[in-house]
Tab-separated table of C-alpha atoms and ligand atoms in Angstrom:
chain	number	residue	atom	x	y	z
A	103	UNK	CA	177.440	14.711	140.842
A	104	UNK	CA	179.610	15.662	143.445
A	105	UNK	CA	182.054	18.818	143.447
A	106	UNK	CA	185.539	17.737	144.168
A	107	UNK	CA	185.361	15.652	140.239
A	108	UNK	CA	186.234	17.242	137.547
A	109	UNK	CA	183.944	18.620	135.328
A	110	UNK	CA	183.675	16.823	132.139
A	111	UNK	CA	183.646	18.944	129.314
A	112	UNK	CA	183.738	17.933	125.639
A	113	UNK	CA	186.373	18.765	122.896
A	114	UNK	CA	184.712	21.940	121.368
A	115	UNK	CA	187.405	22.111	118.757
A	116	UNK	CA	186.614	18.233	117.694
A	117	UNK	CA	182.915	18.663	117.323
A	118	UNK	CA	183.477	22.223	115.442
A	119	UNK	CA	185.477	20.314	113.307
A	120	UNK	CA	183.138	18.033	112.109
A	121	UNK	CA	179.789	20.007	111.566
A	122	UNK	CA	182.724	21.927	109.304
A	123	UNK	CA	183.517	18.391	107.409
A	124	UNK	CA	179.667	17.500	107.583
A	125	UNK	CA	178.974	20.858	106.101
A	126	UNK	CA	180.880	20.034	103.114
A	127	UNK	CA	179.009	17.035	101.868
A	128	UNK	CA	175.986	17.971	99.980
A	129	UNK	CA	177.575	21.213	100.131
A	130	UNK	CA	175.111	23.513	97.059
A	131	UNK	CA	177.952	26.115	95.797
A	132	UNK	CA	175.354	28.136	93.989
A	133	UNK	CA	173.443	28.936	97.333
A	134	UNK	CA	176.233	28.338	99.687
A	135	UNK	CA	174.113	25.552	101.729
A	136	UNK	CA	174.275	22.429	101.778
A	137	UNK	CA	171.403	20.260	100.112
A	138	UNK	CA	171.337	16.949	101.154
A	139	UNK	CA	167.992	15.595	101.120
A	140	UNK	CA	166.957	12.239	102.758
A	141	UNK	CA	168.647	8.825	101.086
A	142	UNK	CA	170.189	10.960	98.150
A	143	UNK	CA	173.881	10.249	97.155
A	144	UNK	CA	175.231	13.264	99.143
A	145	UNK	CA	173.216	11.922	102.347
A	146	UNK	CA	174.429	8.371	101.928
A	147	UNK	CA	178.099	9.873	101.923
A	148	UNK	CA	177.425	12.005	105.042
A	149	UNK	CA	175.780	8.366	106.634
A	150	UNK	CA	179.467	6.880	105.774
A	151	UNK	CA	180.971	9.978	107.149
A	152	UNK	CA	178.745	9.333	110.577
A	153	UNK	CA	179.515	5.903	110.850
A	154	UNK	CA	183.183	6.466	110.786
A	155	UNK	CA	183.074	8.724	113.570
A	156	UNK	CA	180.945	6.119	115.788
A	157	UNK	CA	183.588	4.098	115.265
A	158	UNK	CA	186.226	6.006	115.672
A	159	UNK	CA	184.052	7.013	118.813
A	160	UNK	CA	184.497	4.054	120.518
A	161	UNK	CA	180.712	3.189	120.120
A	162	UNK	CA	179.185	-0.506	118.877
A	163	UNK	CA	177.396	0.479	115.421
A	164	UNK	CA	174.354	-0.809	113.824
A	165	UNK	CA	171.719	0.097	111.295
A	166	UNK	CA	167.981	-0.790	112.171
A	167	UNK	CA	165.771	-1.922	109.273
A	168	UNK	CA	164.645	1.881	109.194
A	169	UNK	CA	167.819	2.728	108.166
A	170	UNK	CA	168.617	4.540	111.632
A	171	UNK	CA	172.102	4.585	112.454
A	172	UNK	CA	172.508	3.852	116.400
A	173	UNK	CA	176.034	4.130	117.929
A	174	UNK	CA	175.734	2.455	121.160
A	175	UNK	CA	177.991	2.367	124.998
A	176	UNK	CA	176.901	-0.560	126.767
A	177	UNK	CA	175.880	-0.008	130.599
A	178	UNK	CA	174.467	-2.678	133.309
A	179	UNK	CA	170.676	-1.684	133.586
A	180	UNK	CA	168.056	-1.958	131.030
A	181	UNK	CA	166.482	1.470	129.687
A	182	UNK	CA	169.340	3.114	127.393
A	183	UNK	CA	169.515	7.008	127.564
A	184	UNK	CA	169.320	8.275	124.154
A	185	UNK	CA	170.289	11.251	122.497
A	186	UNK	CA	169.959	12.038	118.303
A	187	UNK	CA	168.946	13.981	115.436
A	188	UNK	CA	169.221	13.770	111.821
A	189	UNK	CA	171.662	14.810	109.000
A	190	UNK	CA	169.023	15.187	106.067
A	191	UNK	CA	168.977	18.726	105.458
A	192	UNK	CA	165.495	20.855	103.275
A	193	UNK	CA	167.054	22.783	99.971
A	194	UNK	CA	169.890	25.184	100.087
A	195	UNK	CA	169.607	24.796	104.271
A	196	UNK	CA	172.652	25.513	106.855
A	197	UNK	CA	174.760	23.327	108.641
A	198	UNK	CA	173.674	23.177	111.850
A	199	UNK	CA	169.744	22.036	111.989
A	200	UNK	CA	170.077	18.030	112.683
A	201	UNK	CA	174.238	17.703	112.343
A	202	UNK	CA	174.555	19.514	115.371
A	203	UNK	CA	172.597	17.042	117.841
A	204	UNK	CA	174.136	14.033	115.944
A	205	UNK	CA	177.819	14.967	116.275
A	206	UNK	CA	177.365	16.361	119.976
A	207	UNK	CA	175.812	13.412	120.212
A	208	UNK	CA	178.550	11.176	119.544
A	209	UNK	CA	181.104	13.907	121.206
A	210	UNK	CA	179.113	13.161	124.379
A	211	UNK	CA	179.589	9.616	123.773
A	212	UNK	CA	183.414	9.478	122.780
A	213	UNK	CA	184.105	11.569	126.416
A	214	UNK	CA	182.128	9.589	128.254
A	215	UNK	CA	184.179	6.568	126.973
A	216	UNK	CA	187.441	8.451	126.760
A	217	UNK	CA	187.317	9.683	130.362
A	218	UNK	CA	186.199	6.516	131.781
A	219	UNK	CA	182.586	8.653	133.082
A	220	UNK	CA	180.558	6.359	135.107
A	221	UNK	CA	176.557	5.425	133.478
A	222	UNK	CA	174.799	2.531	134.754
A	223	UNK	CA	172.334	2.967	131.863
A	224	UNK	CA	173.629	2.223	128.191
A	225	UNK	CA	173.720	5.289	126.297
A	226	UNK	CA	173.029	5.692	122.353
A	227	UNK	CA	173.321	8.446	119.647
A	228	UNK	CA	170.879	7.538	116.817
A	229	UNK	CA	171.470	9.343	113.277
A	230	UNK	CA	167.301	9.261	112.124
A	231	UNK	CA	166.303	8.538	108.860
A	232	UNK	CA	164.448	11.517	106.988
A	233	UNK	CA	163.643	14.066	109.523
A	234	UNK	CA	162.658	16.757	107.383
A	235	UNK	CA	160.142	14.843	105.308
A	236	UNK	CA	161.346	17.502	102.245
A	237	UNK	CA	161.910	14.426	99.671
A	238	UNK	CA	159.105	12.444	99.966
A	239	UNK	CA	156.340	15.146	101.436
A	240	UNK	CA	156.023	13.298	105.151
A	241	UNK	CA	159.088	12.934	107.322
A	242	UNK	CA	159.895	11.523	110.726
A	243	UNK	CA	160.604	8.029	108.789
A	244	UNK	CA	163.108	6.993	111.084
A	245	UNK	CA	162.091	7.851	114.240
A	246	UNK	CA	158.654	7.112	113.654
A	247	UNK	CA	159.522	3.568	112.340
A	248	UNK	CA	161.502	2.994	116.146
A	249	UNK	CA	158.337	4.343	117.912
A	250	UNK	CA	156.140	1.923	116.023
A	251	UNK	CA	154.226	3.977	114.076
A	252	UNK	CA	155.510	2.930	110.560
A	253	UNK	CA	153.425	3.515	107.502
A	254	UNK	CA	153.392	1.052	104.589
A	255	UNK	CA	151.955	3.765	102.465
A	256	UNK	CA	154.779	6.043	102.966
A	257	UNK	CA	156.023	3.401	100.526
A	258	UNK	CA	154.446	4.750	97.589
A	259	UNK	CA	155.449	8.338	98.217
A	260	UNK	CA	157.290	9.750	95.251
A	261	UNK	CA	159.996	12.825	95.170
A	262	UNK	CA	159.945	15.878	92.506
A	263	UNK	CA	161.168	12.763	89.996
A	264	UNK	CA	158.770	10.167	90.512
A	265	UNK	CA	160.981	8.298	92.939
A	266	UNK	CA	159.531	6.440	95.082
A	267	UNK	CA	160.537	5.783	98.895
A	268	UNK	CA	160.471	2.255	98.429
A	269	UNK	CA	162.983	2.359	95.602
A	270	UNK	CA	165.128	5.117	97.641
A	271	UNK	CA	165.398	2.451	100.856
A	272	UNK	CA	166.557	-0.001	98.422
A	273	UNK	CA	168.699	1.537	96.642
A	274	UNK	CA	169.804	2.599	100.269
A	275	UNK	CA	170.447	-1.293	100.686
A	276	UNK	CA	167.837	-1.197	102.761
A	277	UNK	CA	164.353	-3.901	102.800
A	278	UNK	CA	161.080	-1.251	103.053
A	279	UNK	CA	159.000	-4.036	103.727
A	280	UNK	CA	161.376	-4.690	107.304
A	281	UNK	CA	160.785	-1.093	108.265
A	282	UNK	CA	158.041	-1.328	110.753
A	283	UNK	CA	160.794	-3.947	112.844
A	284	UNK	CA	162.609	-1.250	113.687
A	285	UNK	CA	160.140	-0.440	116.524
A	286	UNK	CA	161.392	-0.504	120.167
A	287	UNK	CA	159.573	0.036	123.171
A	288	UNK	CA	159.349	1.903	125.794
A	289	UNK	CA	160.865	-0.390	128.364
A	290	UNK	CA	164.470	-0.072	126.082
A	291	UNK	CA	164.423	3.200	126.472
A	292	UNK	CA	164.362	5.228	129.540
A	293	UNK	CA	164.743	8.780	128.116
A	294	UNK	CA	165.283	10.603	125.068
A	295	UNK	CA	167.275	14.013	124.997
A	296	UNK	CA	168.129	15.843	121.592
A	297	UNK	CA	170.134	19.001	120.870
A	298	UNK	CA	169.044	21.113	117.957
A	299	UNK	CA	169.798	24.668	117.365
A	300	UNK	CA	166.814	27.145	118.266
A	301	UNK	CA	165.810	28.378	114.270
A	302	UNK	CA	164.370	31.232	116.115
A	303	UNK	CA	165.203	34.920	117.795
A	304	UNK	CA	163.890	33.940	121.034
A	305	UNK	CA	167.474	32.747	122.529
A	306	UNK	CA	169.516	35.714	120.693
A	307	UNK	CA	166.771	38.875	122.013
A	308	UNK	CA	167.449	37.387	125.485
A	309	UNK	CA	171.414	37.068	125.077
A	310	UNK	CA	171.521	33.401	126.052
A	311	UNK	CA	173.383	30.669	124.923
A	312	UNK	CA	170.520	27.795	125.958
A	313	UNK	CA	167.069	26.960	126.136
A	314	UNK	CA	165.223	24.202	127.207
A	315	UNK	CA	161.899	23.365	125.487
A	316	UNK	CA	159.165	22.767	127.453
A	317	UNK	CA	157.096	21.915	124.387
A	318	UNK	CA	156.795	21.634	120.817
A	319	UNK	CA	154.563	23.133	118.337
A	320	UNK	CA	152.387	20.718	116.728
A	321	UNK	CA	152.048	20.648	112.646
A	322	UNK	CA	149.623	20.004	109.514
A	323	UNK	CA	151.125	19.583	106.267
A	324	UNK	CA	148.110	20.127	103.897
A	325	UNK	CA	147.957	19.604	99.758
A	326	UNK	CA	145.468	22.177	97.970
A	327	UNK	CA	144.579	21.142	94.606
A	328	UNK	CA	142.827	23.243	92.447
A	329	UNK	CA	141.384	22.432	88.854
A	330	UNK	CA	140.084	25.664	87.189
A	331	UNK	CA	140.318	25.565	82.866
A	332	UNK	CA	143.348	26.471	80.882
A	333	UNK	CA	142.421	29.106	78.625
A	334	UNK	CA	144.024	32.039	76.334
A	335	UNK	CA	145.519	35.025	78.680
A	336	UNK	CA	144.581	37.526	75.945
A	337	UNK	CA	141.178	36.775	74.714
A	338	UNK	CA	139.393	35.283	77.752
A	339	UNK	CA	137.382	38.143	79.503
A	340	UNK	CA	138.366	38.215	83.460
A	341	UNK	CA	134.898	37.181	83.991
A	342	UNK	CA	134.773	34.366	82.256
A	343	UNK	CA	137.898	32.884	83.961
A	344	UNK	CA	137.944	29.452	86.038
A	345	UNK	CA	141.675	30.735	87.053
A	346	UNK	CA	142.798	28.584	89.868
A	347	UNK	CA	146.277	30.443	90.410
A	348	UNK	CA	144.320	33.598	90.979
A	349	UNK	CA	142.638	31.526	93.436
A	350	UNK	CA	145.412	29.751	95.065
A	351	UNK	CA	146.696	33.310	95.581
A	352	UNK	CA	143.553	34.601	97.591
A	353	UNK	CA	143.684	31.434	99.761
A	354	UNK	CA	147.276	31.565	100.462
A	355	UNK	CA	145.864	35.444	101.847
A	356	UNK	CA	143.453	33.466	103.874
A	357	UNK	CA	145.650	31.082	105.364
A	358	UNK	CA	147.695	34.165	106.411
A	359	UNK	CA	144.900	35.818	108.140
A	360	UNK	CA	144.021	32.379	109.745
A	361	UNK	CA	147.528	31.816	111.525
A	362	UNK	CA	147.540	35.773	112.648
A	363	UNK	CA	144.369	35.907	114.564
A	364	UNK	CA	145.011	32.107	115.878
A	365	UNK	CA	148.375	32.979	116.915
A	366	UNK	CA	149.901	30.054	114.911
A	367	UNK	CA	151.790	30.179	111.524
A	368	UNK	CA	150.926	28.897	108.540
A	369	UNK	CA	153.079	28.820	105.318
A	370	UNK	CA	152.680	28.305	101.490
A	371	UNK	CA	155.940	26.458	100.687
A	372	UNK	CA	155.552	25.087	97.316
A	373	UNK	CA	153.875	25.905	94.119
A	374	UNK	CA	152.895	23.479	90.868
A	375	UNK	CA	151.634	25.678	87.937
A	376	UNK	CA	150.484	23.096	84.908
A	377	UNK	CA	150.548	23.604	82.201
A	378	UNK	CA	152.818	26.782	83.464
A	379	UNK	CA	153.150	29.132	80.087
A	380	UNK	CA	153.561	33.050	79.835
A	381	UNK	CA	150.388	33.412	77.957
A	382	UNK	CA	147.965	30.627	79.158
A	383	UNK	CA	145.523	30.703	82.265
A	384	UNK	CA	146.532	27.904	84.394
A	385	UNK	CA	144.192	25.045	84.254
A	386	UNK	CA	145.561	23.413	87.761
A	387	UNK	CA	147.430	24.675	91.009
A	388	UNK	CA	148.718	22.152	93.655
A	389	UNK	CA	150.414	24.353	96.792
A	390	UNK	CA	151.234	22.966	100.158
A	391	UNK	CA	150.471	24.623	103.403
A	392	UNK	CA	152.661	24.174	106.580
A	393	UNK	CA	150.435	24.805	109.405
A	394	UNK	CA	151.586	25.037	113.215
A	395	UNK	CA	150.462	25.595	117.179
A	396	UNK	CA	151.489	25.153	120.266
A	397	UNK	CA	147.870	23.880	121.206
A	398	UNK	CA	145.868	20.827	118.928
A	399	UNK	CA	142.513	22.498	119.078
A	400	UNK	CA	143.887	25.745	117.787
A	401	UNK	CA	145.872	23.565	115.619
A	402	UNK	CA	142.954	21.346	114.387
A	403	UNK	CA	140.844	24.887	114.396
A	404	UNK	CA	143.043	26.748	111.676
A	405	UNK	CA	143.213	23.370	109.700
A	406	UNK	CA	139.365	23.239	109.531
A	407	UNK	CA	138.980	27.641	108.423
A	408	UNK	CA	141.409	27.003	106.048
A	409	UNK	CA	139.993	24.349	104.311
A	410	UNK	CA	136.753	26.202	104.368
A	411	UNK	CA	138.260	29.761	103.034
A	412	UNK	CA	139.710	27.173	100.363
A	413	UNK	CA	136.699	25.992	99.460
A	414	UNK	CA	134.633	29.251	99.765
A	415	UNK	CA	137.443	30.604	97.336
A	416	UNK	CA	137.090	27.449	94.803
A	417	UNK	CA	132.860	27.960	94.958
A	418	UNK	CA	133.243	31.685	93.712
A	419	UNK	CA	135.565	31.296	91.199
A	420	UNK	CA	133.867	27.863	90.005
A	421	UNK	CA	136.788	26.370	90.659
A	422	UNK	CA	137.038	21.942	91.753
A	423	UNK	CA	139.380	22.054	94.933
A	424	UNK	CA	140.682	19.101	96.683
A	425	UNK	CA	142.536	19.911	100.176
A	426	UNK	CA	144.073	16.588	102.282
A	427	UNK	CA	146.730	16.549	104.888
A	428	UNK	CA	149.716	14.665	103.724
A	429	UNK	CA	151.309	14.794	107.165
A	430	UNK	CA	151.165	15.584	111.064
A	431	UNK	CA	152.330	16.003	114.804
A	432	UNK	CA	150.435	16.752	117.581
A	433	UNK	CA	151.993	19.177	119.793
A	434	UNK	CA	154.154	17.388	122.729
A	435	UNK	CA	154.992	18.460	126.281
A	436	UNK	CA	158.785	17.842	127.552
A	437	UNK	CA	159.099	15.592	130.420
A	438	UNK	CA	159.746	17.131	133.801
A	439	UNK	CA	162.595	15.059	134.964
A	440	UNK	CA	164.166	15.063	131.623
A	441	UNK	CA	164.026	19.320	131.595
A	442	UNK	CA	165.056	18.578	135.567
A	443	UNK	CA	168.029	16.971	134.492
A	444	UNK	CA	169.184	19.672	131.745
A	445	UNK	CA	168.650	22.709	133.849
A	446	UNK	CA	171.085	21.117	136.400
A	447	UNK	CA	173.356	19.852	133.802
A	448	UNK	CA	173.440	24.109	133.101
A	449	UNK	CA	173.517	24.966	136.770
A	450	UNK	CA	176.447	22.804	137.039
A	451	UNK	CA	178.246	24.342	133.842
A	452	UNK	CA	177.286	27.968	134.857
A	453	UNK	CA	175.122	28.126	131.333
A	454	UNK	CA	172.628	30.005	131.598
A	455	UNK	CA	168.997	28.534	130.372
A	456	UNK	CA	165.853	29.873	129.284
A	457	UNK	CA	162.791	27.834	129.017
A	458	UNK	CA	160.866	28.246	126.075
A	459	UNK	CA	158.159	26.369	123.793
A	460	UNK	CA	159.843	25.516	120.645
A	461	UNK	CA	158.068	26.195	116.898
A	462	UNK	CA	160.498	23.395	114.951
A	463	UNK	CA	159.838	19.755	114.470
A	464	UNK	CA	161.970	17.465	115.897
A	465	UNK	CA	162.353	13.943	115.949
A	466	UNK	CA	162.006	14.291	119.894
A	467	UNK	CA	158.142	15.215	119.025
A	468	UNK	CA	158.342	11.383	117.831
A	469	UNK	CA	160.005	9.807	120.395
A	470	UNK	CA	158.091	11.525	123.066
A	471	UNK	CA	155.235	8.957	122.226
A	472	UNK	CA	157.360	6.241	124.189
A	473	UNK	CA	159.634	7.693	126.430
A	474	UNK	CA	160.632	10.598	128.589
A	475	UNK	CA	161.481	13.524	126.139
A	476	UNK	CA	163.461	16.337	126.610
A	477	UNK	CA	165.044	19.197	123.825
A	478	UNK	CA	168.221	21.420	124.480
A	479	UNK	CA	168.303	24.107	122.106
A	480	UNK	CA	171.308	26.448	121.735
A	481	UNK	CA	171.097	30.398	120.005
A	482	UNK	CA	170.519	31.009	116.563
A	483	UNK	CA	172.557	33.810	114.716
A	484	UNK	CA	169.530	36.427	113.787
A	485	UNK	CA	166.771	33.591	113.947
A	486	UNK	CA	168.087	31.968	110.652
A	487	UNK	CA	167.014	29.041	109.789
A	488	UNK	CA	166.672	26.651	106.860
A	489	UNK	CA	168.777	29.131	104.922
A	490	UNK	CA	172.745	28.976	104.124
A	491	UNK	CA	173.532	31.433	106.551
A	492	UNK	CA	171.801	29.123	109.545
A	493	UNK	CA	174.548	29.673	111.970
A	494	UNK	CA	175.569	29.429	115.658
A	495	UNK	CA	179.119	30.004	117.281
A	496	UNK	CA	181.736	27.448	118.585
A	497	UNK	CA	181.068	28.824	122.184
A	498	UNK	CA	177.383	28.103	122.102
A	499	UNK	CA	178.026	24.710	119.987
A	500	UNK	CA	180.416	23.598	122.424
A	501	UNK	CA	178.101	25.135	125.674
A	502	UNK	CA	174.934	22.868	124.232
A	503	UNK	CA	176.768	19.732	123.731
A	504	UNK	CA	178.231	20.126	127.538
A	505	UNK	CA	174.772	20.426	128.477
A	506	UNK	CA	173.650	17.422	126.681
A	507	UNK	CA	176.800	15.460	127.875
A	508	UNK	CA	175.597	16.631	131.710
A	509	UNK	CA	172.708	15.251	130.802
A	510	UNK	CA	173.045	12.020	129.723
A	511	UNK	CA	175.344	11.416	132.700
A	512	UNK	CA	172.804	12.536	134.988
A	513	UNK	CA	170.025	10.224	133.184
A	514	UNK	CA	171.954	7.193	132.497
A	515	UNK	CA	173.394	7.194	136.692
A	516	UNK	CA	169.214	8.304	137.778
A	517	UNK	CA	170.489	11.922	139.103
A	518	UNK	CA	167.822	13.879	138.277
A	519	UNK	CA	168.797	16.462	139.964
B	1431	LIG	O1	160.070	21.632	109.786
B	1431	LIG	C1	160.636	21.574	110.868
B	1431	LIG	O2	160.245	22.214	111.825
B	1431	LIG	C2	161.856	20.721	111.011
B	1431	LIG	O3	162.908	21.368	110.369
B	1431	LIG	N1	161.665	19.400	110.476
B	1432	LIG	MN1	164.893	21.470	109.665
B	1433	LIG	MN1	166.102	19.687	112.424
C-alpha cells in the first residue's frame, strides 16, 4: 500500500465499547464473567446484539442454515476474504475470548466501508455457531458445518439437562436437518484471518502487543467411564473396594504424567459422581480429559498411554472402564502468505509481532481445511484465560484489530506483501 495514503486505523473507542456492551449479556454476577453458552437465551440476545451492529455496519446480513451469522461487503472478484470468531463463551469465562475477533471484525468492516478503502475481493465477518463445544461436549458446529464436515449425530448430543442440539437449533429457529448446507467451498473463499486474544503468557513475558500463530495445537476430548460397586463407606474393608473415584483419581495422576514427559497438556475438566453421597462408595465416575499437542503423533501417542494407564488402573482395582473420544482437531499449520500479509500489516502500523504456535482452539483450526488460514493474537493480562478476569487493554484491542483491518485490505486487493 503505498506511503503518501493515510493510514487507516479503526475507532478503538467504538470497538472498546462494544466488547463492554457484549460483556454485559450473559453477564454471571456471582463470578463476575459472563456465561453465555452456545444457543442459550443470553447467547441468542448477544446474536441480536451482533446483528444490529452488522447493520448498523453497513454490511449485507444473513444467517446460514448452521446458524452462522455472516455480515458481508461486496467486492468484484470471486474468493471473499474472511475474518470471524464466536461469541459463545465456557462457564464463568471473560469477555474477550471469541467477542474480540467478531467485533474487530465488523470494526474492520464498518472502516473499510466508512472510508471508502479500496478491496477487489468481498470481505465477510462470520459470528460461528458454538465454538467452544462447552454445551453439547463437541464444538466447532458452525464452522465445521461451512467447511463441510457436518455431523448428523451431533444431533443427538444432550447438555447437563438432557437438551438436545437438535431441539436447541430449533428452538434457535433454526432446521438441524439443513445444517450440513451451510458448507462452502474453497473456491468462495480465498483466505481466512481471525483475531483472538493469546489465553497465554507467551505475548506478556516478551512485552508485545501481537503475535502471529504459525500453528495450532491439535486436541482430544476423551470420556472415561468407570463402573466400580456402590457400597457402605464405613463397613466395607479398603480391600474389598471396587471404588472407581479412587480410581478416576490415580488416572487423572497418569494423564498428568503423560502430558509432562510428552510435552503436551492434558486436563481433567469435569467430574460425575453417581450416586454422589457423604457416606457411600461411588458405584460410577464419568470425567473428561482435554488432551493437546502441537504434533498428531505425540498427540495420537498420549491419547493411546492414557487409555492404557486407564485401563491398567480399572484391571487392578476390578474396576469396568469405558474411555471414547467425544471430539477432535488435528493440529494445523498457518498459511505463509496469510502470516505474510499480517506481519506487513504490523510493519506498516509499527506493531511489533512475535510468531508463536498457539495452544487454543480456534475456529481458524476449522477453516484451515479449505482455505488459506491465518491467526492474529493480541497479549493476555497474566495468561488468563477462561476465567472472569480474562483481560487485555484498549491499546492492544485496538493494535490487533488494526492489524487485522491491514490485513484484510492487503488480502482482499492480493498485496501480500
Ligand atoms: O478450548 C479452546 O481452546 C477454545 O477455547 N475453544
Ligand atoms: Mn475459549
Ligand atoms: Mn475462543
Amino acid at each position: 500500500m503505498s506511503s503518501e495514503t493515510a493510514i487507516p486505523r479503526i475507532n478503538g473507542e467504538r470497538l472498546w465499547h462494544s466488547l463492554q456492551q457484549l460483556g454485559e449479556i450473559g453477564a454471571d454476577a456471582s463470578s463476575g464473567g459472563v456465561t453465555r453458552l452456545s444457543l442459550s437465551d443470553a447467547e441468542l440476545e448477544a446474536r441480536q446484539f451482533i446483528v444490529c451492529l452488522m447493520k448498523e455496519a453497513g454490511l449485507d446480513v444473513r444467517q446460514d442454515e448452521a446458524g452462522n451469522l455472516i455480515g458481508r461487503l461486496e467486492g468484484e472478484l470471486p474468493g471473499a476474504v474472511v475474518t470471524g470468531s464466536h461469541i459463545d463463551s465456557v462457564i464463568q469465562a471473560g469477555r474477550f475470548d471469541g467477542p474480540l475477533g467478531v467485533l474487530s471484525g465488523i470494526e474492520a468492516l464498518r472502516t473499510v466501508k466508512e472510508q471508502g478503502i479500496r478491496h477487489a475481493r468481498p470481505l465477510e465477518v462470520i459470528c460461528f455457531t458454538d465454538e467452544e463445544g462447552v454445551r453439547f461436549g463437541a464444538g466447532y458446529f458452525g464452522s465445521r458445518a461451512m467447511a463441510g464436515s457436518w455431523d448428523e449425530a451431533w444431533l443427538e448430543l444432550t447438555d447437563f439437562s438432557g437438551i438436545t442440539l437438535k431441539e436447541a437449533m430449533e428452538r434457535a429457529n433454526l432446521k438441524p436437518h439443513k445444517a450440513s448446507q451451510a458448507a462452502r467451498s474453497g473456491e468462495e473463499i480465498k483466505a481466512y484471518v481471525e483475531l483472538h486474544i493469546e489465553q497465554g503468557r507467551v505475548l506478556e513475558d516478551r512485552e508485545i502487543p501481537v503475535g502471529i500463530a504459525t500453528a495450532i495445537y491439535g486436541h482430544r476430548w476423551l470420556e472415561v467411564r468407570l463402573q466400580g460397586r456402590a457400597d457402605h463407606a464405613g463397613t466395607t474393608p479398603m480391600k474389598l473396594r471396587r471404588d472407581p473415584m479412587a480410581a478416576a483419581a490415580e488416572a487423572m495422576l497418569a494423564a498428568e504424567r503423560i502430558a509432562l514427559q510428552a510435552g503436551g497438556v492434558a486436563t481433567a475438566g469435569t467430574l460425575q459422581i453417581s450416586p454422589g453421597a457423604i457416606n457411600v462408595i461411588p458405584g460410577e465416575v464419568i470425567f473428561t480429559l482435554d488432551v493437546r499437542h502441537e504434533r498428531l503423533d505425540s498427540l495420537a501417542e498420549m491419547a493411546r498411554a492414557i487409555e492404557s494407564a486407564v485401563n491398567q488402573v480399572a484391571d487392578e482395582r476390578r474396576l469396568e472402564a469405558a474411555i471414547r473420544i467425544i471430539d477432535g482437531a488435528d493440529p494445523v499449520q498457518s498459511a505463509e502468505s496469510v502470516m505474510a500479509a499480517i506481519a506487513a500489516g504490523c510493519g506498516e502500523l509499527n506493531i511489533p509481532e512475535h510468531r508463536m504456535i498457539c495452544g487454543a482452539g480456534h475456529d481458524a483450526v476449522v477453516m484451515s481445511g479449505i482455505t488459506d488460514m491465518g491467526l492474529i493474537l493480541i497479549r493476555s493480562k497474566d495468561g488468563i484465560s477462561h476465567h472472569p478476569q480474562e483481560w487485555s487493554s484498549l491499546d492492544d484491542c485496538e493494535a490487533g484489530a488494526n492489524v487485522l483491518l491491514h490485513t484484510l485490505i492487503r488480502l482482499a486487493n492480493d498485496i501480500i506483501v
